[in-house]
């Protein structure tokens, strides 16, 4: 059985004070209920240390939203993996569609980041997802296959233990248009089948695949109940404790057969 994993991607939002209040509310809730799900928050990098301190001994993981693959050196403006380890991160989001679309990240660059992140023994949340035009043109599977093949090039089966995939259809991100539970399930199943072909049945069965794209307290339960949906990567709704906590609770309430 895969343990559900709900992560909040705060993107370029919050202040130290707002993020601290949010993290504090989540820490109280998650520590109290000890939910049977994994929970992570991914604040902007200037606040990682602050939020780490607020999370304290709560079981909430700390994630970064990006990292550069190179060793410390002359890379003005970048954040290195050693720094993320130093401030207590446990995982890194890589390949988010905003990094791809706005900052021109290619599968090749993302792959270098994935490999370097694993070398530092940090977990990876690798995001993949198609544009609306891809879906309308029946190209979803081809796009995902390219992103998976490129992003995971050279990553062996043993390393897949440290990778979570996040399927985020670009047309659903920040739009209020959530993929239907059936669309999410069908696409997650496609990704799992790809994992079986590329690796083996064990990797396919063990790898967690989160869904991301306008997840709300209203849509979470049905999405998370799909057999191949193993959690959520939440943007907007992760910025408010009264929206993110019900999503965590919905995940904790899901019952799936093995
Ligand atoms: P929204 O939940 O705001 O649609 O964002 C999803 C996302 O991009 C998470 O990484």
GROMACS .gro file of C-alpha atoms and ligand atoms in nm:
model
  268
    1UNK     CA    1   0.000   0.000   0.000
    2UNK     CA    2   0.134   0.340  -0.091
    3UNK     CA    3   0.116   0.602   0.183
    4UNK     CA    4  -0.063   0.913   0.062
    5UNK     CA    5   0.149   1.227   0.039
    6UNK     CA    6   0.002   1.578   0.045
    7UNK     CA    7   0.243   1.862  -0.026
    8UNK     CA    8   0.183   2.236  -0.032
    9UNK     CA    9   0.368   2.437  -0.295
   10UNK     CA   10   0.357   2.794  -0.172
   11UNK     CA   11   0.515   2.921  -0.496
   12UNK     CA   12   0.627   3.289  -0.470
   13UNK     CA   13   0.383   3.371  -0.193
   14UNK     CA   14   0.377   3.453   0.179
   15UNK     CA   15   0.599   3.661   0.401
   16UNK     CA   16   0.800   3.529   0.694
   17UNK     CA   17   0.513   3.619   0.926
   18UNK     CA   18   0.235   3.479   0.708
   19UNK     CA   19   0.429   3.160   0.632
   20UNK     CA   20   0.513   3.110   0.999
   21UNK     CA   21   0.151   3.144   1.105
   22UNK     CA   22   0.046   2.897   0.836
   23UNK     CA   23   0.319   2.646   0.925
   24UNK     CA   24   0.237   2.679   1.292
   25UNK     CA   25  -0.132   2.602   1.234
   26UNK     CA   26  -0.042   2.300   1.020
   27UNK     CA   27   0.211   2.173   1.274
   28UNK     CA   28  -0.047   2.184   1.552
   29UNK     CA   29  -0.304   2.000   1.342
   30UNK     CA   30  -0.074   1.735   1.199
   31UNK     CA   31   0.101   1.669   1.532
   32UNK     CA   32  -0.238   1.633   1.701
   33UNK     CA   33  -0.393   1.395   1.454
   34UNK     CA   34  -0.079   1.203   1.349
   35UNK     CA   35  -0.250   1.139   1.019
   36UNK     CA   36  -0.173   0.828   0.825
   37UNK     CA   37  -0.044   1.041   0.540
   38UNK     CA   38   0.280   1.224   0.468
   39UNK     CA   39   0.260   1.603   0.464
   40UNK     CA   40   0.512   1.854   0.330
   41UNK     CA   41   0.528   2.230   0.288
   42UNK     CA   42   0.746   2.395   0.026
   43UNK     CA   43   0.799   2.762   0.111
   44UNK     CA   44   1.002   3.013  -0.090
   45UNK     CA   45   1.374   2.966  -0.027
   46UNK     CA   46   1.432   3.280   0.186
   47UNK     CA   47   1.189   3.139   0.442
   48UNK     CA   48   1.304   2.778   0.457
   49UNK     CA   49   1.502   2.821   0.782
   50UNK     CA   50   1.224   3.018   0.944
   51UNK     CA   51   0.962   2.762   0.853
   52UNK     CA   52   1.188   2.475   0.959
   53UNK     CA   53   1.210   2.631   1.304
   54UNK     CA   54   0.833   2.676   1.320
   55UNK     CA   55   0.769   2.315   1.217
   56UNK     CA   56   0.994   2.203   1.503
   57UNK     CA   57   0.937   1.841   1.591
   58UNK     CA   58   0.611   1.809   1.395
   59UNK     CA   59   0.610   1.530   1.136
   60UNK     CA   60   0.567   1.778   0.847
   61UNK     CA   61   0.844   1.758   0.589
   62UNK     CA   62   1.016   2.067   0.453
   63UNK     CA   63   1.059   2.093   0.076
   64UNK     CA   64   1.216   2.346  -0.157
   65UNK     CA   65   1.059   2.457  -0.485
   66UNK     CA   66   1.373   2.434  -0.697
   67UNK     CA   67   1.748   2.387  -0.674
   68UNK     CA   68   2.053   2.416  -0.894
   69UNK     CA   69   2.252   2.101  -0.963
   70UNK     CA   70   2.605   2.239  -0.937
   71UNK     CA   71   2.839   2.238  -0.639
   72UNK     CA   72   2.873   2.571  -0.454
   73UNK     CA   73   3.035   2.833  -0.671
   74UNK     CA   74   2.975   3.121  -0.908
   75UNK     CA   75   2.604   3.081  -0.989
   76UNK     CA   76   2.455   3.416  -0.898
   77UNK     CA   77   2.097   3.394  -0.785
   78UNK     CA   78   2.081   3.016  -0.761
   79UNK     CA   79   2.017   2.801  -0.455
   80UNK     CA   80   2.238   2.494  -0.414
   81UNK     CA   81   2.149   2.153  -0.283
   82UNK     CA   82   2.407   2.171  -0.004
   83UNK     CA   83   2.225   2.480   0.119
   84UNK     CA   84   1.892   2.301   0.117
   85UNK     CA   85   2.043   2.016   0.318
   86UNK     CA   86   2.199   2.272   0.552
   87UNK     CA   87   1.866   2.438   0.631
   88UNK     CA   88   1.693   2.106   0.691
   89UNK     CA   89   1.501   2.037   0.370
   90UNK     CA   90   1.402   1.680   0.304
   91UNK     CA   91   1.275   1.713  -0.050
   92UNK     CA   92   1.275   1.937  -0.357
   93UNK     CA   93   1.010   2.004  -0.621
   94UNK     CA   94   1.172   1.981  -0.964
   95UNK     CA   95   1.036   2.035  -1.313
   96UNK     CA   96   0.733   2.236  -1.212
   97UNK     CA   97   0.547   2.362  -1.520
   98UNK     CA   98   0.611   2.721  -1.413
   99UNK     CA   99   0.987   2.651  -1.416
  100UNK     CA  100   0.948   2.489  -1.757
  101UNK     CA  101   0.727   2.759  -1.911
  102UNK     CA  102   0.856   3.078  -1.751
  103UNK     CA  103   1.221   2.992  -1.693
  104UNK     CA  104   1.276   2.765  -1.991
  105UNK     CA  105   1.378   2.454  -1.798
  106UNK     CA  106   1.429   2.157  -2.026
  107UNK     CA  107   1.401   1.788  -1.947
  108UNK     CA  108   1.780   1.773  -1.974
  109UNK     CA  109   1.832   2.040  -1.709
  110UNK     CA  110   1.562   1.890  -1.488
  111UNK     CA  111   1.733   1.552  -1.518
  112UNK     CA  112   2.063   1.702  -1.396
  113UNK     CA  113   1.878   1.848  -1.101
  114UNK     CA  114   1.707   1.516  -1.024
  115UNK     CA  115   2.039   1.329  -1.027
  116UNK     CA  116   2.217   1.590  -0.814
  117UNK     CA  117   1.930   1.601  -0.564
  118UNK     CA  118   1.937   1.225  -0.518
  119UNK     CA  119   2.315   1.239  -0.464
  120UNK     CA  120   2.252   1.467  -0.168
  121UNK     CA  121   2.000   1.215  -0.035
  122UNK     CA  122   1.709   1.453  -0.068
  123UNK     CA  123   1.374   1.335  -0.198
  124UNK     CA  124   1.247   1.458  -0.534
  125UNK     CA  125   0.896   1.558  -0.634
  126UNK     CA  126   0.925   1.547  -1.013
  127UNK     CA  127   0.644   1.736  -1.187
  128UNK     CA  128   0.515   1.644  -1.529
  129UNK     CA  129   0.207   1.753  -1.717
  130UNK     CA  130   0.063   1.845  -2.053
  131UNK     CA  131  -0.068   2.173  -2.191
  132UNK     CA  132  -0.432   2.216  -2.286
  133UNK     CA  133  -0.338   2.201  -2.654
  134UNK     CA  134  -0.160   1.869  -2.592
  135UNK     CA  135  -0.469   1.720  -2.431
  136UNK     CA  136  -0.698   1.853  -2.702
  137UNK     CA  137  -0.463   1.715  -2.964
  138UNK     CA  138  -0.448   1.372  -2.800
  139UNK     CA  139  -0.082   1.423  -2.722
  140UNK     CA  140  -0.098   1.387  -2.342
  141UNK     CA  141   0.065   1.046  -2.331
  142UNK     CA  142   0.340   1.142  -2.576
  143UNK     CA  143   0.422   1.456  -2.375
  144UNK     CA  144   0.430   1.271  -2.045
  145UNK     CA  145   0.644   0.997  -2.194
  146UNK     CA  146   0.897   1.255  -2.317
  147UNK     CA  147   0.906   1.429  -1.979
  148UNK     CA  148   0.942   1.102  -1.790
  149UNK     CA  149   1.207   0.962  -2.022
  150UNK     CA  150   1.407   1.285  -2.011
  151UNK     CA  151   1.360   1.368  -1.645
  152UNK     CA  152   1.447   1.019  -1.527
  153UNK     CA  153   1.732   0.947  -1.770
  154UNK     CA  154   2.003   0.751  -1.591
  155UNK     CA  155   1.796   0.715  -1.273
  156UNK     CA  156   1.796   0.349  -1.171
  157UNK     CA  157   1.524   0.143  -1.006
  158UNK     CA  158   1.680   0.166  -0.659
  159UNK     CA  159   1.682   0.547  -0.675
  160UNK     CA  160   1.310   0.554  -0.755
  161UNK     CA  161   1.243   0.498  -0.383
  162UNK     CA  162   1.336   0.863  -0.334
  163UNK     CA  163   1.123   1.002  -0.617
  164UNK     CA  164   0.759   1.103  -0.607
  165UNK     CA  165   0.598   1.197  -0.937
  166UNK     CA  166   0.348   1.480  -0.952
  167UNK     CA  167   0.109   1.478  -1.245
  168UNK     CA  168   0.005   1.838  -1.292
  169UNK     CA  169  -0.194   1.907  -1.609
  170UNK     CA  170  -0.092   2.264  -1.693
  171UNK     CA  171  -0.448   2.356  -1.787
  172UNK     CA  172  -0.559   2.274  -1.432
  173UNK     CA  173  -0.294   2.478  -1.248
  174UNK     CA  174  -0.432   2.791  -1.090
  175UNK     CA  175  -0.733   2.785  -1.321
  176UNK     CA  176  -0.999   2.641  -1.094
  177UNK     CA  177  -1.047   2.368  -1.355
  178UNK     CA  178  -0.961   2.043  -1.182
  179UNK     CA  179  -0.903   1.729  -1.385
  180UNK     CA  180  -1.197   1.497  -1.335
  181UNK     CA  181  -1.125   1.202  -1.108
  182UNK     CA  182  -1.146   0.978  -1.415
  183UNK     CA  183  -0.901   1.191  -1.615
  184UNK     CA  184  -0.660   1.187  -1.320
  185UNK     CA  185  -0.697   0.812  -1.271
  186UNK     CA  186  -0.650   0.731  -1.640
  187UNK     CA  187  -0.340   0.946  -1.663
  188UNK     CA  188  -0.191   0.817  -1.339
  189UNK     CA  189  -0.249   0.463  -1.463
  190UNK     CA  190  -0.067   0.551  -1.785
  191UNK     CA  191   0.226   0.684  -1.579
  192UNK     CA  192   0.231   0.371  -1.362
  193UNK     CA  193   0.231   0.149  -1.670
  194UNK     CA  194   0.521   0.354  -1.806
  195UNK     CA  195   0.710   0.293  -1.480
  196UNK     CA  196   0.654  -0.079  -1.515
  197UNK     CA  197   0.790  -0.078  -1.871
  198UNK     CA  198   1.086   0.149  -1.789
  199UNK     CA  199   1.170  -0.017  -1.455
  200UNK     CA  200   0.972  -0.311  -1.322
  201UNK     CA  201   0.648  -0.406  -1.148
  202UNK     CA  202   0.788  -0.331  -0.800
  203UNK     CA  203   0.885   0.025  -0.891
  204UNK     CA  204   0.549   0.077  -1.060
  205UNK     CA  205   0.365  -0.048  -0.752
  206UNK     CA  206   0.573   0.148  -0.501
  207UNK     CA  207   0.612   0.488  -0.668
  208UNK     CA  208   0.377   0.754  -0.544
  209UNK     CA  209   0.208   0.974  -0.803
  210UNK     CA  210   0.053   1.294  -0.673
  211UNK     CA  211  -0.211   1.489  -0.861
  212UNK     CA  212  -0.180   1.868  -0.879
  213UNK     CA  213  -0.399   2.134  -1.036
  214UNK     CA  214  -0.672   2.328  -0.855
  215UNK     CA  215  -0.707   2.075  -0.573
  216UNK     CA  216  -0.950   2.210  -0.313
  217UNK     CA  217  -1.117   2.071  -0.002
  218UNK     CA  218  -1.421   2.010  -0.226
  219UNK     CA  219  -1.240   1.807  -0.492
  220UNK     CA  220  -0.974   1.634  -0.281
  221UNK     CA  221  -1.164   1.333  -0.148
  222UNK     CA  222  -1.280   1.202  -0.485
  223UNK     CA  223  -0.947   1.263  -0.657
  224UNK     CA  224  -0.753   1.099  -0.375
  225UNK     CA  225  -0.984   0.799  -0.374
  226UNK     CA  226  -0.875   0.700  -0.725
  227UNK     CA  227  -0.665   0.385  -0.709
  228UNK     CA  228  -0.358   0.536  -0.875
  229UNK     CA  229  -0.373   0.883  -0.716
  230UNK     CA  230  -0.137   0.875  -0.419
  231UNK     CA  231  -0.162   1.229  -0.292
  232UNK     CA  232  -0.181   1.588  -0.399
  233UNK     CA  233   0.055   1.873  -0.480
  234UNK     CA  234  -0.148   2.174  -0.380
  235UNK     CA  235  -0.084   2.535  -0.480
  236UNK     CA  236  -0.340   2.802  -0.397
  237UNK     CA  237  -0.532   2.598  -0.140
  238UNK     CA  238  -0.210   2.525   0.052
  239UNK     CA  239  -0.176   2.892   0.144
  240UNK     CA  240  -0.468   2.887   0.385
  241UNK     CA  241  -0.472   2.653   0.683
  242UNK     CA  242  -0.851   2.626   0.665
  243UNK     CA  243  -0.823   2.493   0.310
  244UNK     CA  244  -0.507   2.283   0.338
  245UNK     CA  245  -0.603   2.106   0.661
  246UNK     CA  246  -0.928   1.965   0.515
  247UNK     CA  247  -0.726   1.835   0.218
  248UNK     CA  248  -0.488   1.657   0.457
  249UNK     CA  249  -0.790   1.522   0.646
  250UNK     CA  250  -0.952   1.405   0.321
  251UNK     CA  251  -0.632   1.215   0.238
  252UNK     CA  252  -0.620   1.062   0.584
  253UNK     CA  253  -0.980   0.944   0.548
  254UNK     CA  254  -0.926   0.768   0.215
  255UNK     CA  255  -0.954   0.391   0.228
  256UNK     CA  256  -0.808   0.195  -0.060
  257UNK     CA  257  -0.773  -0.172  -0.115
  258UNK     CA  258  -0.413  -0.287  -0.150
  259LIG     P1  259  -0.300   2.520  -0.782
  259LIG     O1  260  -0.339   2.422  -0.673
  259LIG     O2  261  -0.299   2.662  -0.736
  259LIG     O3  262  -0.375   2.496  -0.908
  259LIG     O4  263  -0.145   2.489  -0.816
  259LIG     C1  264  -0.107   2.358  -0.841
  259LIG     C2  265   0.041   2.354  -0.849
  259LIG     O5  266   0.101   2.404  -0.943
  259LIG     C3  267   0.113   2.288  -0.739
  259LIG     O6  268   0.247   2.270  -0.769
   0.00000   0.00000   0.00000
